[in-house]
Amino acid sequence: MTATAARVDSRHTPRKRAGNGAAPRDVADDVGLDALAGHAGYAVRRFQIWIFQDFIKTLGEVDIRPTQYSVLTVIGANPGLSQMAVAKRLGIERARLVHLLDSLEQRKLVKRIKSKEDRRSHALHLTAQGETALAKFKRLAAEHERHVEAKIGRENRAQLLRILAGFT
Amino acid sequence: MTATAARVDSRHTPRKRAGNGAAPRDVADDVGLDALAGHAGYAVRRFQIWIFQDFIKTLGEVDIRPTQYSVLTVIGANPGLSQMAVAKRLGIERARLVHLLDSLEQRKLVKRIKSKEDRRSHALHLTAQGETALAKFKRLAAEHERHVEAKIGRENRAQLLRILAGFT
DNA sequence: GACAATTGTTGTCGTCAACAACAATCTTTC
DNA sequence: GAAAGATTGTTGTTGACGACAACAATTGTC
């Protein structure tokens, strides 16, 4: 007689599964989500939460979050970019990028160099320390990608990247 | 992969705008993102931002955000659930659900009914008003899904749902 | 040279996830 | 049956993040 809270008051509960007489194992296991099953946004949101948590955990030893990683990667691949260019490319506000760069600059990973051509802007570069650090970050990120493969399957991950290639 | 990756090629198409404002397609278009192209998390994040913005915009006339919609849908499909059960099923904190329900209850869409079996918990139900409102929300959400199809293709959307079915 | 636009910066506001603490209420254990 | 422990709803804080607005310095345009 332990199924007090676990048993859903099934007076008005619509029949979702036919004849499933199994005992409820956990509270939310027999809660139907049928209406949400067909929504792409919900699935994508849940997946994105999972993938970010794994990224944060996998890169936890170096204390790098996904947004920081993307900033470092873009700067590493395109040295000398302005803050505006980086923000526009990554789809983040330039106001937000200020704080991100403050943090990364304090950690001696990037440096802002006053541009000669346009004295309003800063040319962004990785420090030497930042380059070696980014190499390590990339190895950990590759490990994270393997976690993704293990989670959804190698072929499915490839299809996902193909489907969403237009958003990068 | 070292510092030689300064690949801001000479693809400078100097299409300078006329004195008119707002020509957002110049600075970042030729910035290489090669390193991020293979990262599933980045593509998923960008896609999730797009899909949420379209959802918020499409359901803007009724002022319903994705999380609110998911809460209403789950309650509508499973009346009498406790807050704990809803939170666990949707993967949101029960602390967060409190504010969400406060808002939805103020709008007369849901009601908390003190449970008789477990006087700590609340049984969640849609109001009559909430049920008719949810029907409208679902029509708008279906319209949003058509936007997704138009964006990534009907077949790709179906594959996406299949790949991410385990996360719902 | 006057005027508009851009860049980096600072600030505020609201959303969201992650915790921590608490009172009220079960549940377990002795 | 009472004490100890766990659960539920609630309040609060913290930090990451997106959106916006305002500002000084600088650049471009007329």
Short mmCIF file of C-alpha atoms (C1' of nucleotides) in Angstrom, two decimals:
data_model
loop_
_atom_site.label_atom_id
_atom_site.label_comp_id
_atom_site.label_asym_id
_atom_site.label_seq_id
_atom_site.Cartn_x
_atom_site.Cartn_y
_atom_site.Cartn_z
CA MET A 1 0.00 0.00 0.00
CA THR A 2 2.73 2.40 -0.91
CA ALA A 3 1.37 3.74 -4.12
CA THR A 4 -0.47 6.68 -2.67
CA ALA A 5 1.14 9.61 -4.39
CA ALA A 6 2.30 7.58 -7.34
CA ARG A 7 -1.16 6.58 -8.41
CA VAL A 8 -2.62 9.19 -10.63
CA ASP A 9 -6.21 10.00 -9.96
CA SER A 10 -7.46 8.33 -13.09
CA ARG A 11 -11.04 9.50 -13.09
CA HIS A 12 -10.65 11.81 -16.04
CA THR A 13 -7.29 10.58 -17.21
CA PRO A 14 -7.56 9.69 -20.88
CA ARG A 15 -6.48 6.21 -21.86
CA LYS A 16 -2.99 6.37 -23.25
CA ARG A 17 -1.72 2.85 -23.05
CA ALA A 18 -4.09 -0.02 -23.47
CA GLY A 19 -4.01 -2.61 -20.75
CA ASN A 20 -0.76 -1.67 -19.12
CA GLY A 21 -1.36 -3.12 -15.71
CA ALA A 22 2.19 -2.83 -14.47
CA ALA A 23 2.82 -1.31 -11.08
CA PRO A 24 4.03 2.29 -11.23
CA ARG A 25 7.76 2.40 -10.71
CA ASP A 26 8.22 6.11 -10.33
CA VAL A 27 6.03 9.12 -10.02
CA ALA A 28 6.28 10.51 -13.52
CA ASP A 29 6.73 7.32 -15.47
CA ASP A 30 3.15 6.80 -16.42
CA VAL A 31 2.42 10.41 -17.18
CA GLY A 32 1.42 10.74 -20.77
CA LEU A 33 3.08 13.33 -22.90
CA ASP A 34 1.34 12.50 -26.13
CA ALA A 35 0.47 16.05 -26.94
CA LEU A 36 4.08 17.15 -26.60
CA ALA A 37 5.51 14.21 -28.52
CA GLY A 38 4.92 15.84 -31.88
CA HIS A 39 6.51 19.15 -30.99
CA ALA A 40 9.96 19.68 -32.38
CA GLY A 41 10.73 22.51 -30.02
CA TYR A 42 10.19 20.42 -26.93
CA ALA A 43 12.44 17.61 -28.07
CA VAL A 44 15.11 20.05 -29.16
CA ARG A 45 14.95 21.89 -25.85
CA ARG A 46 15.34 18.71 -23.82
CA PHE A 47 18.18 17.55 -26.02
CA GLN A 48 19.90 20.90 -25.82
CA ILE A 49 19.73 20.81 -22.03
CA TRP A 50 21.23 17.34 -21.99
CA ILE A 51 23.97 18.21 -24.45
CA PHE A 52 24.95 21.39 -22.61
CA GLN A 53 25.07 19.62 -19.28
CA ASP A 54 27.34 16.99 -20.73
CA PHE A 55 29.52 19.67 -22.31
CA ILE A 56 29.78 21.59 -19.06
CA LYS A 57 30.58 18.43 -17.16
CA THR A 58 33.12 17.17 -19.70
CA LEU A 59 34.87 20.54 -19.85
CA GLY A 60 34.39 21.01 -16.12
CA GLU A 61 38.00 20.36 -15.24
CA VAL A 62 39.02 23.36 -17.33
CA ASP A 63 36.00 25.48 -16.35
CA ILE A 64 34.87 26.34 -19.85
CA ARG A 65 31.23 26.76 -20.77
CA PRO A 66 29.77 26.33 -24.25
CA THR A 67 29.57 30.04 -25.03
CA GLN A 68 33.14 30.61 -23.88
CA TYR A 69 34.26 27.72 -26.04
CA SER A 70 32.54 29.12 -29.10
CA VAL A 71 34.14 32.52 -28.58
CA LEU A 72 37.59 31.04 -28.20
CA THR A 73 37.12 28.84 -31.24
CA VAL A 74 36.03 31.69 -33.49
CA ILE A 75 38.86 33.92 -32.35
CA GLY A 76 41.34 31.09 -32.74
CA ALA A 77 40.18 30.43 -36.28
CA ASN A 78 39.99 34.11 -37.22
CA PRO A 79 42.54 36.18 -35.31
CA GLY A 80 42.11 39.92 -35.39
CA LEU A 81 38.33 39.98 -35.51
CA SER A 82 36.54 42.83 -33.82
CA GLN A 83 34.11 42.27 -30.99
CA MET A 84 31.28 43.26 -33.25
CA ALA A 85 32.25 40.66 -35.83
CA VAL A 86 32.50 37.90 -33.24
CA ALA A 87 29.20 38.82 -31.66
CA LYS A 88 27.45 38.94 -35.01
CA ARG A 89 28.92 35.64 -36.11
CA LEU A 90 27.91 33.83 -32.93
CA GLY A 91 24.56 35.51 -32.62
CA ILE A 92 25.24 36.98 -29.19
CA GLU A 93 24.81 40.56 -28.06
CA ARG A 94 27.91 42.67 -28.12
CA ALA A 95 27.02 43.80 -24.61
CA ARG A 96 27.17 40.21 -23.50
CA LEU A 97 30.44 39.61 -25.30
CA VAL A 98 32.03 42.35 -23.22
CA HIS A 99 31.65 40.33 -20.03
CA LEU A 100 32.68 37.12 -21.73
CA LEU A 101 35.88 38.74 -22.97
CA ASP A 102 36.52 40.36 -19.59
CA SER A 103 36.51 36.92 -18.05
CA LEU A 104 38.60 35.31 -20.77
CA GLU A 105 41.06 38.18 -20.70
CA GLN A 106 41.44 37.92 -16.94
CA ARG A 107 42.31 34.28 -17.44
CA LYS A 108 44.98 35.32 -19.94
CA LEU A 109 43.36 33.36 -22.77
CA VAL A 110 42.57 36.25 -25.09
CA LYS A 111 43.78 39.81 -25.46
CA ARG A 112 42.17 42.91 -26.85
CA ILE A 113 44.49 44.94 -29.06
CA LYS A 114 43.51 48.43 -30.05
CA SER A 115 43.03 48.50 -33.78
CA LYS A 116 45.10 50.95 -35.76
CA GLU A 117 42.68 51.28 -38.64
CA ASP A 118 39.60 51.81 -36.52
CA ARG A 119 40.43 53.13 -33.11
CA ARG A 120 36.97 52.36 -31.83
CA SER A 121 37.40 48.63 -32.21
CA HIS A 122 39.57 45.96 -30.66
CA ALA A 123 41.34 43.23 -32.57
CA LEU A 124 40.87 39.97 -30.71
CA HIS A 125 43.67 37.44 -30.45
CA LEU A 126 44.44 34.37 -28.46
CA THR A 127 47.43 34.56 -26.18
CA ALA A 128 50.07 31.88 -26.49
CA GLN A 129 48.63 30.42 -23.34
CA GLY A 130 45.20 30.65 -24.90
CA GLU A 131 46.24 28.65 -27.95
CA THR A 132 47.61 25.75 -25.99
CA ALA A 133 44.58 25.90 -23.73
CA LEU A 134 42.21 25.88 -26.68
CA ALA A 135 43.94 22.79 -28.03
CA LYS A 136 43.13 21.02 -24.81
CA PHE A 137 39.57 22.35 -24.85
CA LYS A 138 39.13 20.93 -28.32
CA ARG A 139 40.27 17.52 -27.20
CA LEU A 140 37.74 17.59 -24.39
CA ALA A 141 35.06 18.87 -26.74
CA ALA A 142 35.79 15.95 -29.06
CA GLU A 143 35.30 13.66 -26.10
CA HIS A 144 31.97 15.35 -25.47
CA GLU A 145 30.98 14.73 -29.07
CA ARG A 146 31.68 11.06 -28.54
CA HIS A 147 29.28 11.17 -25.63
CA VAL A 148 26.67 12.56 -28.00
CA GLU A 149 27.35 9.74 -30.42
CA ALA A 150 26.99 7.23 -27.63
CA LYS A 151 23.70 8.82 -26.66
CA ILE A 152 21.87 9.14 -29.97
CA GLY A 153 23.99 6.99 -32.27
CA ARG A 154 26.72 7.84 -34.71
CA GLU A 155 24.51 7.93 -37.76
CA ASN A 156 21.84 9.98 -36.04
CA ARG A 157 24.37 12.56 -34.93
CA ALA A 158 25.61 12.91 -38.49
CA GLN A 159 22.07 13.37 -39.77
CA LEU A 160 21.39 15.91 -37.06
CA LEU A 161 24.42 17.95 -38.12
CA ARG A 162 23.30 17.76 -41.71
CA ILE A 163 19.76 18.84 -40.93
CA LEU A 164 20.86 21.75 -38.77
CA ALA A 165 23.82 22.81 -40.86
CA GLY A 166 21.98 25.94 -41.92
CA PHE A 167 21.94 27.28 -38.39
CA THR A 168 25.66 27.30 -37.80
CA MET B 1 45.67 23.67 -36.87
CA THR B 2 48.10 26.08 -35.32
CA ALA B 3 48.20 29.81 -35.69
CA THR B 4 48.14 29.55 -39.45
CA ALA B 5 44.40 29.48 -39.48
CA ALA B 6 43.98 33.13 -40.29
CA ARG B 7 41.58 32.30 -43.05
CA VAL B 8 39.70 35.50 -43.50
CA ASP B 9 39.96 35.07 -47.21
CA SER B 10 39.96 37.69 -49.85
CA ARG B 11 36.33 37.05 -50.49
CA HIS B 12 35.69 40.61 -49.56
CA THR B 13 32.65 41.57 -51.49
CA PRO B 14 32.69 45.25 -50.70
CA ARG B 15 29.03 45.88 -51.11
CA LYS B 16 28.92 48.95 -49.00
CA ARG B 17 25.55 50.17 -48.13
CA ALA B 18 24.26 53.51 -49.24
CA GLY B 19 23.69 56.08 -46.59
CA ASN B 20 20.63 54.12 -45.61
CA GLY B 21 20.81 52.37 -42.28
CA ALA B 22 20.52 48.68 -41.43
CA ALA B 23 22.53 46.58 -43.82
CA PRO B 24 23.36 43.63 -41.55
CA ARG B 25 24.92 41.30 -44.07
CA ASP B 26 28.47 42.46 -44.35
CA VAL B 27 30.83 42.04 -41.45
CA ALA B 28 30.57 38.45 -40.33
CA ASP B 29 29.59 36.68 -43.47
CA ASP B 30 33.02 35.48 -44.44
CA VAL B 31 34.15 34.57 -40.96
CA GLY B 32 35.14 30.94 -40.86
CA LEU B 33 33.45 28.73 -38.34
CA ASP B 34 35.05 25.50 -39.42
CA ALA B 35 35.89 24.38 -35.94
CA LEU B 36 32.35 24.81 -34.72
CA ALA B 37 30.76 23.19 -37.73
CA GLY B 38 31.24 19.71 -36.35
CA HIS B 39 29.80 20.43 -32.92
CA ALA B 40 26.29 19.16 -32.41
CA GLY B 41 25.70 21.35 -29.39
CA TYR B 42 26.30 24.56 -31.27
CA ALA B 43 23.91 23.71 -34.10
CA VAL B 44 21.29 22.53 -31.64
CA ARG B 45 21.61 25.69 -29.57
CA ARG B 46 21.19 27.96 -32.58
CA PHE B 47 18.26 25.94 -33.82
CA GLN B 48 16.64 25.95 -30.39
CA ILE B 49 16.92 29.73 -30.23
CA TRP B 50 15.29 30.05 -33.62
CA ILE B 51 12.51 27.62 -32.84
CA PHE B 52 11.70 29.26 -29.51
CA GLN B 53 11.60 32.70 -31.04
CA ASP B 54 9.18 31.50 -33.67
CA PHE B 55 7.07 29.79 -31.03
CA ILE B 56 6.97 32.92 -28.87
CA LYS B 57 6.10 35.02 -31.87
CA THR B 58 3.45 32.65 -33.20
CA LEU B 59 1.83 32.32 -29.77
CA GLY B 60 2.41 35.99 -29.09
CA GLU B 61 -1.20 36.99 -29.52
CA VAL B 62 -2.16 34.73 -26.61
CA ASP B 63 0.98 35.50 -24.58
CA ILE B 64 2.05 31.91 -24.01
CA ARG B 65 5.68 30.87 -23.84
CA PRO B 66 7.03 27.40 -24.56
CA THR B 67 7.37 26.36 -20.93
CA GLN B 68 3.88 27.55 -20.10
CA TYR B 69 2.55 25.63 -23.06
CA SER B 70 4.26 22.44 -21.96
CA VAL B 71 2.85 22.77 -18.45
CA LEU B 72 -0.67 23.33 -19.72
CA THR B 73 -0.39 20.42 -22.13
CA VAL B 74 0.78 17.99 -19.48
CA ILE B 75 -1.90 19.05 -17.03
CA GLY B 76 -4.53 18.89 -19.72
CA ALA B 77 -3.52 15.36 -20.67
CA ASN B 78 -3.14 14.19 -17.08
CA PRO B 79 -5.50 16.04 -14.75
CA GLY B 80 -4.87 15.72 -11.05
CA LEU B 81 -1.12 15.50 -11.22
CA SER B 82 0.88 16.95 -8.35
CA GLN B 83 3.35 19.75 -8.90
CA MET B 84 6.16 17.36 -8.19
CA ALA B 85 4.97 14.96 -10.88
CA VAL B 86 4.64 17.72 -13.46
CA ALA B 87 8.04 19.15 -12.64
CA LYS B 88 9.67 15.74 -12.83
CA ARG B 89 8.00 14.92 -16.11
CA LEU B 90 9.00 18.17 -17.77
CA GLY B 91 12.45 18.28 -16.26
CA ILE B 92 11.96 21.62 -14.56
CA GLU B 93 12.61 22.52 -10.95
CA ARG B 94 9.65 22.41 -8.68
CA ALA B 95 10.72 25.82 -7.39
CA ARG B 96 10.36 27.15 -10.90
CA LEU B 97 7.02 25.48 -11.40
CA VAL B 98 5.65 27.42 -8.45
CA HIS B 99 6.00 30.74 -10.28
CA LEU B 100 4.75 29.27 -13.53
CA LEU B 101 1.61 28.00 -11.81
CA ASP B 102 1.15 31.27 -9.96
CA SER B 103 1.01 33.04 -13.29
CA LEU B 104 -1.24 30.48 -14.94
CA GLU B 105 -3.55 30.42 -11.94
CA GLN B 106 -3.82 34.21 -11.96
CA ARG B 107 -4.89 33.96 -15.57
CA LYS B 108 -7.57 31.47 -14.57
CA LEU B 109 -6.15 28.74 -16.76
CA VAL B 110 -5.26 26.21 -14.05
CA LYS B 111 -6.28 25.65 -10.47
CA ARG B 112 -4.54 24.02 -7.56
CA ILE B 113 -6.79 21.76 -5.53
CA LYS B 114 -5.66 20.52 -2.16
CA SER B 115 -5.27 16.79 -2.34
CA LYS B 116 -7.21 14.71 0.14
CA GLU B 117 -4.85 11.75 0.12
CA ASP B 118 -1.69 13.75 0.59
CA ARG B 119 -2.34 17.09 2.16
CA ARG B 120 1.10 18.33 1.24
CA SER B 121 0.41 18.21 -2.46
CA HIS B 122 -1.86 19.98 -4.88
CA ALA B 123 -3.85 18.31 -7.62
CA LEU B 124 -3.52 20.34 -10.78
CA HIS B 125 -6.44 20.82 -13.14
CA LEU B 126 -7.32 23.03 -16.05
CA THR B 127 -10.22 25.37 -15.57
CA ALA B 128 -13.02 25.30 -18.10
CA GLN B 129 -11.56 28.50 -19.45
CA GLY B 130 -8.17 26.84 -19.49
CA GLU B 131 -9.39 23.95 -21.61
CA THR B 132 -10.84 26.14 -24.33
CA ALA B 133 -7.76 28.31 -24.20
CA LEU B 134 -5.47 25.30 -24.54
CA ALA B 135 -7.38 24.21 -27.62
CA LYS B 136 -6.55 27.53 -29.22
CA PHE B 137 -2.95 27.32 -28.07
CA LYS B 138 -2.65 23.94 -29.72
CA ARG B 139 -3.90 25.32 -33.02
CA LEU B 140 -1.30 28.06 -32.87
CA ALA B 141 1.38 25.56 -31.87
CA ALA B 142 0.47 23.48 -34.91
CA GLU B 143 0.95 26.58 -37.01
CA HIS B 144 4.36 27.01 -35.42
CA GLU B 145 5.23 23.43 -36.35
CA ARG B 146 4.39 24.25 -39.94
CA HIS B 147 6.89 27.09 -39.72
CA VAL B 148 9.48 24.56 -38.61
CA GLU B 149 8.65 22.37 -41.57
CA ALA B 150 8.98 25.32 -43.88
CA LYS B 151 12.37 26.09 -42.35
CA ILE B 152 14.10 22.71 -42.34
CA GLY B 153 11.86 20.62 -44.56
CA ARG B 154 9.08 18.22 -43.80
CA GLU B 155 11.21 15.11 -44.02
CA ASN B 156 14.00 16.59 -41.92
CA ARG B 157 11.59 17.58 -39.20
CA ALA B 158 10.24 14.05 -39.07
CA GLN B 159 13.74 12.64 -38.82
CA LEU B 160 14.59 15.12 -36.11
CA LEU B 161 11.62 14.01 -34.05
CA ARG B 162 12.60 10.40 -34.54
CA ILE B 163 16.21 11.00 -33.54
CA LEU B 164 15.28 12.97 -30.44
CA ALA B 165 12.28 10.90 -29.43
CA GLY B 166 14.17 9.56 -26.45
CA PHE B 167 14.40 12.97 -24.86
CA THR B 168 10.70 13.68 -24.66
"C1'" DG C 1 32.45 71.32 -40.25
"C1'" DA C 2 27.81 69.42 -39.05
"C1'" DC C 3 25.39 65.32 -38.58
"C1'" DA C 4 24.49 60.41 -38.62
"C1'" DA C 5 26.29 55.77 -37.84
"C1'" DT C 6 29.31 52.39 -35.55
"C1'" DT C 7 32.06 50.30 -31.60
"C1'" DG C 8 32.79 49.17 -27.06
"C1'" DT C 9 30.90 49.82 -22.58
"C1'" DT C 10 27.71 50.13 -18.69
"C1'" DG C 11 23.35 49.38 -16.91
"C1'" DT C 12 18.61 47.43 -16.29
"C1'" DC C 13 15.05 43.94 -16.95
"C1'" DG C 14 13.18 39.36 -17.52
"C1'" DT C 15 13.85 34.25 -18.37
"C1'" DC C 16 15.81 30.16 -16.84
"C1'" DA C 17 18.63 26.41 -14.30
"C1'" DA C 18 20.67 25.15 -9.91
"C1'" DC C 19 20.72 25.29 -4.97
"C1'" DA C 20 19.59 26.03 -0.17
"C1'" DA C 21 16.53 26.52 3.54
"C1'" DC C 22 12.01 26.14 5.64
"C1'" DA C 23 7.13 24.61 7.45
"C1'" DA C 24 3.77 21.28 6.82
"C1'" DT C 25 2.94 16.76 6.05
"C1'" DC C 26 3.74 11.79 5.10
"C1'" DT C 27 6.69 7.50 5.83
"C1'" DT C 28 9.77 4.66 8.14
"C1'" DT C 29 11.83 2.75 12.14
"C1'" DC C 30 12.46 1.54 16.65
"C1'" DG D 1 2.95 5.05 19.17
"C1'" DA D 2 6.64 8.41 19.08
"C1'" DA D 3 10.99 9.89 17.08
"C1'" DA D 4 13.66 10.27 12.96
"C1'" DG D 5 13.82 10.78 8.16
"C1'" DA D 6 11.85 11.82 3.63
"C1'" DT D 7 8.70 14.44 0.57
"C1'" DT D 8 5.89 18.58 -1.10
"C1'" DG D 9 5.23 23.22 -1.87
"C1'" DT D 10 7.29 27.59 -1.05
"C1'" DT D 11 10.66 31.45 -0.74
"C1'" DG D 12 14.99 33.15 -1.67
"C1'" DT D 13 19.71 33.58 -3.87
"C1'" DT D 14 23.05 32.94 -7.39
"C1'" DG D 15 24.71 32.89 -12.04
"C1'" DA D 16 24.32 32.34 -17.21
"C1'" DC D 17 21.88 34.28 -20.90
"C1'" DG D 18 19.00 37.28 -24.31
"C1'" DA D 19 17.01 41.86 -25.17
"C1'" DC D 20 17.22 46.82 -24.78
"C1'" DA D 21 18.62 51.44 -23.80
"C1'" DA D 22 21.92 54.98 -23.08
"C1'" DC D 23 26.56 56.84 -23.42
"C1'" DA D 24 31.56 58.44 -25.00
"C1'" DA D 25 34.79 57.91 -28.49
"C1'" DT D 26 35.50 57.43 -33.10
"C1'" DT D 27 34.41 57.04 -37.99
"C1'" DG D 28 31.86 57.94 -42.17
"C1'" DT D 29 28.87 60.94 -44.91
"C1'" DC D 30 27.06 65.07 -46.74
#
